[in-house]
Short mmCIF file of C-alpha atoms in Angstrom, two decimals:
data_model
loop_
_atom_site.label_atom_id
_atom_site.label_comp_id
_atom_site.label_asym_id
_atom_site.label_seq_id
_atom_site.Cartn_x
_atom_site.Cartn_y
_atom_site.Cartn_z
CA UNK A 2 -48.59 8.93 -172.93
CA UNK A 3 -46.61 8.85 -176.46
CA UNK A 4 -47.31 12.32 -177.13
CA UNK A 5 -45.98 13.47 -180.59
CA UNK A 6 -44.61 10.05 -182.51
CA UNK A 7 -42.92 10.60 -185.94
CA UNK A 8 -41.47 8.01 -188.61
CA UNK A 9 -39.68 6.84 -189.93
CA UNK A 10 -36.71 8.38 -187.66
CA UNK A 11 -34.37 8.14 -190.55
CA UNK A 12 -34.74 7.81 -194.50
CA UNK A 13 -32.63 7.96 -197.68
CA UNK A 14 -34.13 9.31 -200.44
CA UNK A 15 -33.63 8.79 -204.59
CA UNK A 16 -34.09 12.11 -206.17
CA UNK A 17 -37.69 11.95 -207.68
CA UNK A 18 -38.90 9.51 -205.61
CA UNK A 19 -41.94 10.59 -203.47
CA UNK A 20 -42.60 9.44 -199.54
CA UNK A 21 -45.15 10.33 -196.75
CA UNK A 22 -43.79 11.12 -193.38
CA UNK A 23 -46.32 10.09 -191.02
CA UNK A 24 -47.09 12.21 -187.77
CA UNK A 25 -49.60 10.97 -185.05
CA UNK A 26 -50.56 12.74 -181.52
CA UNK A 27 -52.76 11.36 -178.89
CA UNK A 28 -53.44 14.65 -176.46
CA UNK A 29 -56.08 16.00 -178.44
CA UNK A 30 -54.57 18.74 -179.89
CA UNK A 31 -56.45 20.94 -182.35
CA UNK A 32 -52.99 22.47 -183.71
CA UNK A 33 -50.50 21.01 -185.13
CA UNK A 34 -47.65 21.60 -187.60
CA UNK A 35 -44.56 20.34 -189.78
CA UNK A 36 -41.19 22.65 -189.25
CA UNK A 37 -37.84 21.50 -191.09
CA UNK A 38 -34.55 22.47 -189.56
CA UNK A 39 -31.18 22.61 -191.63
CA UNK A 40 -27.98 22.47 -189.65
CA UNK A 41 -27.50 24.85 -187.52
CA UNK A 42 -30.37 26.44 -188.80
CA UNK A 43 -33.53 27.55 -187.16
CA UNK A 44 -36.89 25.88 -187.50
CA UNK A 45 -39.11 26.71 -190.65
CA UNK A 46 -42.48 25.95 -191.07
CA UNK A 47 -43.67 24.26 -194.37
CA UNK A 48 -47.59 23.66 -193.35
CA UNK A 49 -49.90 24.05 -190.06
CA UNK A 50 -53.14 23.07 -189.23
CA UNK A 51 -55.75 24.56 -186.69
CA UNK A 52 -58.04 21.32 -187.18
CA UNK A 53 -59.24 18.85 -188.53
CA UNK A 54 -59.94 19.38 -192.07
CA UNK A 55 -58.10 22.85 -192.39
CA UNK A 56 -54.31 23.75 -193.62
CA UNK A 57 -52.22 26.47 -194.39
CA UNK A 58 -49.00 26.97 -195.98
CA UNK A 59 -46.10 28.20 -193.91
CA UNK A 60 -42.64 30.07 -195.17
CA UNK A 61 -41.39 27.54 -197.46
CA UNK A 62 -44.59 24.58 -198.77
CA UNK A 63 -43.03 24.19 -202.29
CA UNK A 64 -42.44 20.74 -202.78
CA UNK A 65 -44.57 19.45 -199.67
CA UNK A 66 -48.34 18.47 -199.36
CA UNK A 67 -50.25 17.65 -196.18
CA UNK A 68 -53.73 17.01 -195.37
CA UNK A 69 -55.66 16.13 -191.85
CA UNK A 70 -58.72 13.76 -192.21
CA UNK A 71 -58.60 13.47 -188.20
CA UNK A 72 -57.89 15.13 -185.33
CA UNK A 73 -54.79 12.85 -184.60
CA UNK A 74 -52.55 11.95 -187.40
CA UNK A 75 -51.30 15.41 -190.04
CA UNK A 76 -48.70 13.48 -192.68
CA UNK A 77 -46.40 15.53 -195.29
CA UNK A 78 -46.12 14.23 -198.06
CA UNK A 79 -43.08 14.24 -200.20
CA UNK A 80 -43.54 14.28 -203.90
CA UNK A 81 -40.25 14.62 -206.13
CA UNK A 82 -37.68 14.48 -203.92
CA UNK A 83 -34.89 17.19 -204.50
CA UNK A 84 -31.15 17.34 -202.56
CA UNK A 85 -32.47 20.71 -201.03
CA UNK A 86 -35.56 18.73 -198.92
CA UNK A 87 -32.45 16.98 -197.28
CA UNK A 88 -33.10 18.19 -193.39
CA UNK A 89 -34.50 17.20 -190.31
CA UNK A 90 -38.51 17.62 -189.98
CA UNK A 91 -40.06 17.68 -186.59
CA UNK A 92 -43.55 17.53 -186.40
CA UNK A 93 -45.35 19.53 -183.41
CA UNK A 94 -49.15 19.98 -182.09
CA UNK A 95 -50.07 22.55 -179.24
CA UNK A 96 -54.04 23.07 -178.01
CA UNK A 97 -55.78 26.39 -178.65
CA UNK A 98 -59.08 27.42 -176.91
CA UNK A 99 -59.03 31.00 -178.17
CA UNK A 100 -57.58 31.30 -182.04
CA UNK A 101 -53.56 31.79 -182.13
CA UNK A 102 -53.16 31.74 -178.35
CA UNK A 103 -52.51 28.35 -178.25
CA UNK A 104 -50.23 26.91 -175.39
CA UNK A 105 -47.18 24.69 -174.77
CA UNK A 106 -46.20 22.75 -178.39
CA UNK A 107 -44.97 19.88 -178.01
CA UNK A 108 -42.78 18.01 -180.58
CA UNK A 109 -41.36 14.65 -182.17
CA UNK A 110 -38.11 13.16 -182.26
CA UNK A 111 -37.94 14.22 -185.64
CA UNK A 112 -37.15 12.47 -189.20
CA UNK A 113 -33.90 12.77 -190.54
CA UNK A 114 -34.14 12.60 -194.16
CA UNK A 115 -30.98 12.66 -197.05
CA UNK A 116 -32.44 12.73 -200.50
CA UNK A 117 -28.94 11.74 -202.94
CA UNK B 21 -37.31 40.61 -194.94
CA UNK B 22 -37.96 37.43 -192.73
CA UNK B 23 -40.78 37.88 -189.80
CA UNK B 24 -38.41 36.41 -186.83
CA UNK B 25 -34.89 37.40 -186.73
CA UNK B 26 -33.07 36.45 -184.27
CA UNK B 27 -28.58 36.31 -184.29
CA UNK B 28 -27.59 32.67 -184.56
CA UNK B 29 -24.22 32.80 -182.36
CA UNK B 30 -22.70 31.01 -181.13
CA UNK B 31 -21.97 33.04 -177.81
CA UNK B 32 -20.27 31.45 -175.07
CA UNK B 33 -20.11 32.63 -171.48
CA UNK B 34 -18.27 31.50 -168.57
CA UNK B 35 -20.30 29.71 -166.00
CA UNK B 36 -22.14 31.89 -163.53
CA UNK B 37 -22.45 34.73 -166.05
CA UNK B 38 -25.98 35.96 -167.11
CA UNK B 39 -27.08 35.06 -170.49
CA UNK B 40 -28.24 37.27 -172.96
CA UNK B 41 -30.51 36.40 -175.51
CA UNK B 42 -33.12 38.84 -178.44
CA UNK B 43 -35.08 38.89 -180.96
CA UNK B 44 -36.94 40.92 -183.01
CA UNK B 45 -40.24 40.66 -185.35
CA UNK B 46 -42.07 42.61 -188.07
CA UNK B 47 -45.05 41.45 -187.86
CA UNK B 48 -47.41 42.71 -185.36
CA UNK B 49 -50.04 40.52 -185.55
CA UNK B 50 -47.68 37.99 -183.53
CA UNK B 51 -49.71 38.06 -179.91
CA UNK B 52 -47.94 34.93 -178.21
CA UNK B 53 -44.10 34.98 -177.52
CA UNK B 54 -42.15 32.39 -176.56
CA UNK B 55 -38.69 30.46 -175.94
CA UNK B 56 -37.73 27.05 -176.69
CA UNK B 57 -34.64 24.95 -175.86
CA UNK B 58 -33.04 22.17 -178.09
CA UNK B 59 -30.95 20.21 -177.34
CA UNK B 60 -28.41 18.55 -179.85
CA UNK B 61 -30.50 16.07 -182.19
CA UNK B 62 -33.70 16.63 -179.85
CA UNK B 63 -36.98 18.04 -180.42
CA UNK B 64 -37.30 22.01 -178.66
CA UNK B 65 -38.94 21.99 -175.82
CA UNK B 66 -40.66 24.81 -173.91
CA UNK B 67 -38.68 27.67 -171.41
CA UNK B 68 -40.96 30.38 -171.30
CA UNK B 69 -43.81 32.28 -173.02
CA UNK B 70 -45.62 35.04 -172.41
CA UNK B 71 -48.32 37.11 -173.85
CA UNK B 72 -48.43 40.93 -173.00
CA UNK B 73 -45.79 43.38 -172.66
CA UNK B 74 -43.07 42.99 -169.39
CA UNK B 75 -41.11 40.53 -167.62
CA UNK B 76 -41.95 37.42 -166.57
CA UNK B 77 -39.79 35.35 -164.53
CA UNK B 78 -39.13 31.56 -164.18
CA UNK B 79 -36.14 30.76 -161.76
CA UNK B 80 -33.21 31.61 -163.19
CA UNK B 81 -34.61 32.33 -166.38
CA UNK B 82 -36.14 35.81 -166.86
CA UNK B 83 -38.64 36.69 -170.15
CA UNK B 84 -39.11 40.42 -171.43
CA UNK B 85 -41.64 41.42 -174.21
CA UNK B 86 -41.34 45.16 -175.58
CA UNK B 87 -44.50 45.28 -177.95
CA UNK B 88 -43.83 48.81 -178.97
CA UNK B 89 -40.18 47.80 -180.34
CA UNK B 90 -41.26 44.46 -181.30
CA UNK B 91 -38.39 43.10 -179.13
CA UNK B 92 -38.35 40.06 -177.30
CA UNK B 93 -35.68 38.39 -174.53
CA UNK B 94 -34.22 36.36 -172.39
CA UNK B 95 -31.84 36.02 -169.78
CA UNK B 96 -30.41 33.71 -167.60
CA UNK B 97 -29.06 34.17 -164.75
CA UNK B 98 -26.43 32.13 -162.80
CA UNK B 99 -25.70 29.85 -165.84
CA UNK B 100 -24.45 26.39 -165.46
CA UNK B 101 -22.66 23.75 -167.91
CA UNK B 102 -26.52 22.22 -168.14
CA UNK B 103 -27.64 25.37 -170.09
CA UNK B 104 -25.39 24.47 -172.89
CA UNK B 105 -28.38 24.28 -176.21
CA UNK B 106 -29.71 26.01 -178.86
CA UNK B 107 -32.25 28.54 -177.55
CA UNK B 108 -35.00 29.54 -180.39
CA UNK B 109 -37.30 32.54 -180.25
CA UNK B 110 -41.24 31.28 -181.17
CA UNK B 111 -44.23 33.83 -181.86
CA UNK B 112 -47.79 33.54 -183.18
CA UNK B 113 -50.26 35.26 -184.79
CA UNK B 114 -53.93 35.30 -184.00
CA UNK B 115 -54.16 32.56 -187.28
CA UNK B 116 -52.75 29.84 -185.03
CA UNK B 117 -49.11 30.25 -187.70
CA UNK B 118 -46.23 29.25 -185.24
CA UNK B 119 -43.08 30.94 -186.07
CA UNK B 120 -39.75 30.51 -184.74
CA UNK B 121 -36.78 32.25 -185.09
CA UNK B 122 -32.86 30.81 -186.02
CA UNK B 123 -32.08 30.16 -182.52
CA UNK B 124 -28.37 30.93 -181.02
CA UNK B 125 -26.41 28.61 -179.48
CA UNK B 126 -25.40 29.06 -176.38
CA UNK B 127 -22.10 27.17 -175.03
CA UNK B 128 -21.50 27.65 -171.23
CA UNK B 129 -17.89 26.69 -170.00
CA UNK B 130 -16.91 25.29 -166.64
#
């Protein structure tokens, strides 16, 4: 079972160049979301989705787009990249029978991105 | 005002010692609580979660929800060397939004 997958694992970035960082998950999970994490800092989410078809914007979406055409895959896109997107970004995707009590999320290994 | 806080550390402890860990919310549409563990350049993965008010315990690991405060925490008990990560608070709200908090890092010494 792969579970969460992410990539690339690492990129390096132009400023104002654009980039799609691709997320896939094979459990089925109708959740799933896109959290960046600056050192030592907590995670923040930038966009979640409760299925297929359906996003919201989290505490900080500026400069990020997403979309989810299928149950499995939920990429953020990238469109100007600025020195402040440099983080880590883990993707994550949790199942939820009843709405917001959704169990165990499970995450990827992460992208490390550096936009110079 | 941000909806998780939650004190960043670090705070170290001697091994053996009980671990302390809180945090507190705003918002009180948050139903779900949880605790994560990360390891250093790992994904978090999950400790704990709970969903009503009380303790729920785990091992060593012990979870308490105080709805009325909006107060959540954790302790563990008997530490060891191995509990040495970044421990992050997680909540959500009945819109499926999954919200964590800093996390504090937690350094256990022989």
């Amino acid at each position: 079972n792969a579970g969460v997958t992410q990539t690339p694992k690492f990129r390096i970035l132009k400023i104002g160049q654009s980039m799609t960082l691709q997320c896939t998950q094979d459990m089925n999970h109708n959740y799933m979301y896109w959290y960046r994490q600056d050192p030592g800092m907590g995670l923040k989410l930038i966009y979640y989705s409760v299925g297929a078809g359906i996003t919201d914007k989290g505490e900080v979406p500026n400069g990020y787009n997403v979309s989810r055409s299928t149950t499995e895959d939920f990429p953020l896109r990238l469109e100007l990249a600025a020195p402040s997107q440099t983080s880590v970004y883990f993707c994550a995707s949790s199942y939820s029978q009843d709405r917001g009590l959704s169990t165990e999320a499970f995450f990827g290994q992460g992208t490390r991105l550096t936009v110079v | 005002q941000k909806e998780v806080e939650q004190d960043p550390g670090p705070l170290s402890v001697p091994e053996g010692a009980i671990v302390s860990l809180n945090c507190t919310y705003s918002n009180s549409a948050f139903q779900y609580f949880m605790w994560y563990r990360q390891y250093s350049r790992k994904g978090p993965e999950l400790l704990m979660y709970t969903y009503s008010s009380g303790n729920k315990e785990d091992g060593r690991f012990t979870a308490q929800v105080d709805k009325s405060s909006k107060y959540i925490s954790l302790f563990i008990r008997d530490s060891q060397p191995s509990d040495s990560a970044t421990y992050l608070c997680a909540m959500t709200d009945s819109w499926g939004k999954l919200q964590f908090g800093a996390g504090t890092q937690v350094v256990v010494t022989p």
